[in-house]
mmCIF file of C-alpha atoms in Angstrom:
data_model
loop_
_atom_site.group_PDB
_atom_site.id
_atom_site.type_symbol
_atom_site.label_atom_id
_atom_site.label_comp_id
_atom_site.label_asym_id
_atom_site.label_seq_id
_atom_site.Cartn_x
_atom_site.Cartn_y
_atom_site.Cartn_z
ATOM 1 C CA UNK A 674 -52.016 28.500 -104.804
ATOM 2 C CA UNK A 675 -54.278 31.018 -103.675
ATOM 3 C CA UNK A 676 -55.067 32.429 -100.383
ATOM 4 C CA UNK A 677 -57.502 30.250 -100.414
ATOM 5 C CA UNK A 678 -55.853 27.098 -101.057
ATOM 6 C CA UNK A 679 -56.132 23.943 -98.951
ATOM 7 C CA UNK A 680 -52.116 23.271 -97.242
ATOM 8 C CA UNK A 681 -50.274 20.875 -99.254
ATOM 9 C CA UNK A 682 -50.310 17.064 -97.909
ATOM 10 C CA UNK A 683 -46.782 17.648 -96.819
ATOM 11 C CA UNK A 684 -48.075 20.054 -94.220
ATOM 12 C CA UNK A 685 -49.461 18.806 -90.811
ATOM 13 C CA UNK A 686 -52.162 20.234 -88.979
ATOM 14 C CA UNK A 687 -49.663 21.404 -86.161
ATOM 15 C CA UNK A 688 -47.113 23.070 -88.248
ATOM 16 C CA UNK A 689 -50.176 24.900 -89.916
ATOM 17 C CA UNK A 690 -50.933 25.735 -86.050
ATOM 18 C CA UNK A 691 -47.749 27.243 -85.712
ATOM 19 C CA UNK A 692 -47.146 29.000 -88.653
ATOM 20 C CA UNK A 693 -50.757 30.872 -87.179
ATOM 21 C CA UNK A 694 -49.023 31.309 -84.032
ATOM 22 C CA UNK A 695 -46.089 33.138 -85.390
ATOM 23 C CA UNK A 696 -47.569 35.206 -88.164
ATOM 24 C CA UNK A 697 -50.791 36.427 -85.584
ATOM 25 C CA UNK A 698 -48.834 37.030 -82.674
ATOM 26 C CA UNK A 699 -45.411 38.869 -84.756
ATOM 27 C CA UNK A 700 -45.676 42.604 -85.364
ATOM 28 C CA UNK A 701 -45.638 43.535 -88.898
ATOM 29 C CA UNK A 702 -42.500 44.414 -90.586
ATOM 30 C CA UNK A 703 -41.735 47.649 -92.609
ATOM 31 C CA UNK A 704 -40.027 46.986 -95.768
ATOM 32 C CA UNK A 705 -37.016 49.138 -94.938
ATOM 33 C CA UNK A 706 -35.499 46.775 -92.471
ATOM 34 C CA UNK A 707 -34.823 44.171 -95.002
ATOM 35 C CA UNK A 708 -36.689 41.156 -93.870
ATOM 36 C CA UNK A 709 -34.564 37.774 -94.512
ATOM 37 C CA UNK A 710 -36.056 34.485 -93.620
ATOM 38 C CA UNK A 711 -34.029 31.002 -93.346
ATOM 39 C CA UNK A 712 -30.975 32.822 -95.146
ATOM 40 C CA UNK A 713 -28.550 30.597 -95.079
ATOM 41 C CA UNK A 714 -24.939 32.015 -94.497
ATOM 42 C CA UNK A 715 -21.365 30.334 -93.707
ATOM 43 C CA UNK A 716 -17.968 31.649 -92.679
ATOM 44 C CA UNK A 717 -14.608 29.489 -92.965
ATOM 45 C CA UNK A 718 -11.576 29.435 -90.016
ATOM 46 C CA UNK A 719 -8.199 27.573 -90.393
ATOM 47 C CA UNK A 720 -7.420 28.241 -93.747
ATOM 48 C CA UNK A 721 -11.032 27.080 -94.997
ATOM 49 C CA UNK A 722 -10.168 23.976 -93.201
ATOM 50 C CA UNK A 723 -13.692 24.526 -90.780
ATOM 51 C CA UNK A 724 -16.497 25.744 -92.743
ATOM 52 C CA UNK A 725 -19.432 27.116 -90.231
ATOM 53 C CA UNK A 726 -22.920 27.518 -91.847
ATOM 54 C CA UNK A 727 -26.015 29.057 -89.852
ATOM 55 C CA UNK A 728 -29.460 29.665 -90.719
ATOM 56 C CA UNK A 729 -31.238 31.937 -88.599
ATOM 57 C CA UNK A 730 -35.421 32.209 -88.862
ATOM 58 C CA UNK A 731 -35.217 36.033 -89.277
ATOM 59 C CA UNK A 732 -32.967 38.555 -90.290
ATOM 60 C CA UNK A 733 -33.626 42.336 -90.260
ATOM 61 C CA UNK A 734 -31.080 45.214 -91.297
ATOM 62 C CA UNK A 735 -28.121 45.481 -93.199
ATOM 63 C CA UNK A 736 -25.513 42.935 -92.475
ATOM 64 C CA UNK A 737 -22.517 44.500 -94.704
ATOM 65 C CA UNK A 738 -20.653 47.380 -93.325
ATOM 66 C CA UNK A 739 -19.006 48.869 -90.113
ATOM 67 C CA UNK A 740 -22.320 50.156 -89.383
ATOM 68 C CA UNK A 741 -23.930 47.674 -89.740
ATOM 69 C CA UNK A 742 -27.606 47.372 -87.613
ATOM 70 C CA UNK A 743 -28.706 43.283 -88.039
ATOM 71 C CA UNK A 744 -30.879 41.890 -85.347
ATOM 72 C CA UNK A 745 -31.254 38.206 -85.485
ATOM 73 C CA UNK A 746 -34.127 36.090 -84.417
ATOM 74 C CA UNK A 747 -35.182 32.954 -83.872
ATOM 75 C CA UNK A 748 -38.759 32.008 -83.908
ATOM 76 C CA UNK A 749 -39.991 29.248 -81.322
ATOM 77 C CA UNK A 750 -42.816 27.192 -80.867
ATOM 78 C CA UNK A 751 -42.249 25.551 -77.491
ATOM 79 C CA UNK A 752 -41.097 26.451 -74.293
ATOM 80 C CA UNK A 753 -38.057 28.679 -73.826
ATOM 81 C CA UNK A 754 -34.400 26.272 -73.328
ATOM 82 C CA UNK A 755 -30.789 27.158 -72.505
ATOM 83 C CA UNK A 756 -29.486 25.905 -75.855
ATOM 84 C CA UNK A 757 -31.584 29.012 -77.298
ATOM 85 C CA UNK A 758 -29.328 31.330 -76.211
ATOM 86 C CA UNK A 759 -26.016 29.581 -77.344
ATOM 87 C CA UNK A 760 -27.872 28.804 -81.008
ATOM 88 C CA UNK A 761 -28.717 32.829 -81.196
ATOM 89 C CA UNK A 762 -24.579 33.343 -80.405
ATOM 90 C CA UNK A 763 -23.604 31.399 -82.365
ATOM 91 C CA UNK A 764 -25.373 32.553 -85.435
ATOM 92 C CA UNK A 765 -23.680 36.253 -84.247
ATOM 93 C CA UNK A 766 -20.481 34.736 -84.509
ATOM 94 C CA UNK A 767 -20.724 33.216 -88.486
ATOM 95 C CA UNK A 768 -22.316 36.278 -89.142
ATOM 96 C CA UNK A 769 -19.402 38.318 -88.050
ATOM 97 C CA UNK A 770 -17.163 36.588 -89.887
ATOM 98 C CA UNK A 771 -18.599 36.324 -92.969
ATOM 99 C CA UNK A 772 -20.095 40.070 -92.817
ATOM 100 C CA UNK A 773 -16.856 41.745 -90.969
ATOM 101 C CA UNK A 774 -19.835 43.292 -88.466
ATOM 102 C CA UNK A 775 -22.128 41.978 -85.393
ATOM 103 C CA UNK A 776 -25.362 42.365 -85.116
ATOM 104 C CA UNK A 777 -26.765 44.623 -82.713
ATOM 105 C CA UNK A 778 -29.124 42.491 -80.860
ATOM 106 C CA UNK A 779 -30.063 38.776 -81.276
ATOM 107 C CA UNK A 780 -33.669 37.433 -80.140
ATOM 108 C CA UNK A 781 -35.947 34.632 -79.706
ATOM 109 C CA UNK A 782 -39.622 35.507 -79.946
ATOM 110 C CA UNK A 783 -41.708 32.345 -78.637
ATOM 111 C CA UNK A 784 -44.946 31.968 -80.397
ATOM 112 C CA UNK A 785 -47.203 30.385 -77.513
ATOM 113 C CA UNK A 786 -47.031 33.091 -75.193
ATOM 114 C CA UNK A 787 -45.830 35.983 -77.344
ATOM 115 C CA UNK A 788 -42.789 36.621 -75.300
ATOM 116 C CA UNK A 789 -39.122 37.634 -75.746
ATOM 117 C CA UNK A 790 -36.100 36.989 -74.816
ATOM 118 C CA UNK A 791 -33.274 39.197 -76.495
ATOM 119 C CA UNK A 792 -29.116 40.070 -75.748
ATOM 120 C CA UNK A 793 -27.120 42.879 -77.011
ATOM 121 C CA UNK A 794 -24.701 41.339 -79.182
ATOM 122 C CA UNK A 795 -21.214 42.798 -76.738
ATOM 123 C CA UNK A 796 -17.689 41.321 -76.728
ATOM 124 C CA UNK A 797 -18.488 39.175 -73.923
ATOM 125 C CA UNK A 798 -21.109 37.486 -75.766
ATOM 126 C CA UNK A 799 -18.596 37.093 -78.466
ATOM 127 C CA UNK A 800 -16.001 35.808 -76.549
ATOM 128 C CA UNK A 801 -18.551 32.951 -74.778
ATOM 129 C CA UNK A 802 -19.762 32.038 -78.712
ATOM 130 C CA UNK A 803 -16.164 31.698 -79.449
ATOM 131 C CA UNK A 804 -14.843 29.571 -76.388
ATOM 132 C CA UNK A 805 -17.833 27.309 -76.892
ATOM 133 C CA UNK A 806 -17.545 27.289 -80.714
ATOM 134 C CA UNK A 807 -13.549 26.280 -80.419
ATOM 135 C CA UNK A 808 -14.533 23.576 -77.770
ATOM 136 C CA UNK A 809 -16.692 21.912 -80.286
ATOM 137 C CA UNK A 810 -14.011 21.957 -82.709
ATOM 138 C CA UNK A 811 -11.338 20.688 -80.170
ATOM 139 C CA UNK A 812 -14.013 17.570 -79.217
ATOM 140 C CA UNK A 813 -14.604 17.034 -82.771
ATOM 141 C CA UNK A 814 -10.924 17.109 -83.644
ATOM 142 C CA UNK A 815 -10.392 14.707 -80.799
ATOM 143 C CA UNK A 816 -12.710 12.267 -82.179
ATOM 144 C CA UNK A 817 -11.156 12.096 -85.438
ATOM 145 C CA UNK A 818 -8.085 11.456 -83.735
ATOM 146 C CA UNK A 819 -8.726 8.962 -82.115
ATOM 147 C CA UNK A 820 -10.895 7.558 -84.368
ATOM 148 C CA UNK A 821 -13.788 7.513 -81.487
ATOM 149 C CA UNK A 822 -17.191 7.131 -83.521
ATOM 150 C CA UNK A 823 -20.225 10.168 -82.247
ATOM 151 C CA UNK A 824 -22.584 8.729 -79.710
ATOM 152 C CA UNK A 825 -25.754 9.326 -80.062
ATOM 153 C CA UNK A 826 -27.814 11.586 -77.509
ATOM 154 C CA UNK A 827 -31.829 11.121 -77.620
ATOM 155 C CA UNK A 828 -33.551 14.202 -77.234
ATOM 156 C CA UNK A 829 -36.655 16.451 -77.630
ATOM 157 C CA UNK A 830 -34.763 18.085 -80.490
ATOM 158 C CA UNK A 831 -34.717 14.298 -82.193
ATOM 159 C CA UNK A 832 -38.157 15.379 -83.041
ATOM 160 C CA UNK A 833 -36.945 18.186 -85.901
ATOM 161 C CA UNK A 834 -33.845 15.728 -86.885
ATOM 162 C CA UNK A 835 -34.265 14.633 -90.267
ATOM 163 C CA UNK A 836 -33.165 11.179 -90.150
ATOM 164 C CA UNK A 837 -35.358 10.685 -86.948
ATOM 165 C CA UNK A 838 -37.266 7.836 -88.948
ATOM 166 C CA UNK A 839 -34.025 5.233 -88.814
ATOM 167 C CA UNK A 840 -32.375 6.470 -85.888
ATOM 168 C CA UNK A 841 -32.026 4.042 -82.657
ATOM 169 C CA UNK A 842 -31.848 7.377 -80.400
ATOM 170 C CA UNK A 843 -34.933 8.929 -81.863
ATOM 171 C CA UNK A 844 -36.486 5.669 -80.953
ATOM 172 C CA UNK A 845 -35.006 6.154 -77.351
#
């Protein structure tokens, strides 16, 4: 696999089209802030009863310490959505409680355009992560409950789901 290589089978033309996207359009990035991509991390409430994993796109800084300086981003290739935002928060939230620190900033840098859209991590944004973290875990603790099986919600995100091939909604 050389620079020159042709993209592996697996790879379709538009990914390849947005990978350009992102690496033309990103500013380069100095080895000093600690470039992580796709790191998966996870933090555990309750006893390690709920277990909550996130895996942002980009992760610069130092996560480990009370001074810690993280910025977290997310790298799009559509059209900015609300859900961005909450995604980005909640990320900031596992990483606080696995790292003991928040970042300073979370981001989302959409690829089309070249545009940004970024939040100082505060307590407020903390507090809305948490309240709509803990209502997920309420609905999903209902369900169990009650024994209530998940519905299924068709989407434009059913397009990046995994099981998209077998699934009535994704054929919605």
């Amino acid at each position: 696999d050389g620079p020159n290589a042709a993209p592996s089978a697996a790879v379709g033309s538009g990914e390849i089209a947005h990978g350009t996207l992102l690496t033309d359009g990103f500013p380069p990035l100095p080895s000093r802030l600690r470039p992580r991509t796709e790191q998966s991390y996870a933090a555990t409430v309750g006893g390690r009863t709920i277990e909550m994993r996130a895996r942002p796109d980009l992760a610069l800084g130092h996560p480990i310490g009370p001074d810690a300086r993280s910025l977290i981003i997310d790298l799009k290739t559509g059209n900015p959505h609300h859900s961005h935002v909450d995604d980005l928060r909640f990320y900031a939230l596992v990483f606080m409680l696995r790292w003991g620190a928040t970042p300073w900033r979370i981001g989302t840098y959409y690829a089309p355009d070249g545009s940004w859209i970024a939040e100082d991590v505060t307590t407020d944004v903390m507090q809305a992560a948490a309240l709509r973290t803990s209502d997920g875990i309420l609905r999903m603790a209902e369900m169990v409950a009650s024994e209530r099986q998940p519905g299924l919600t068709p989407g434009p995100s059913c397009r990046w789901c995994r099981p998209r091939e077998n699934c009535p909604g994704a054929a919605e």
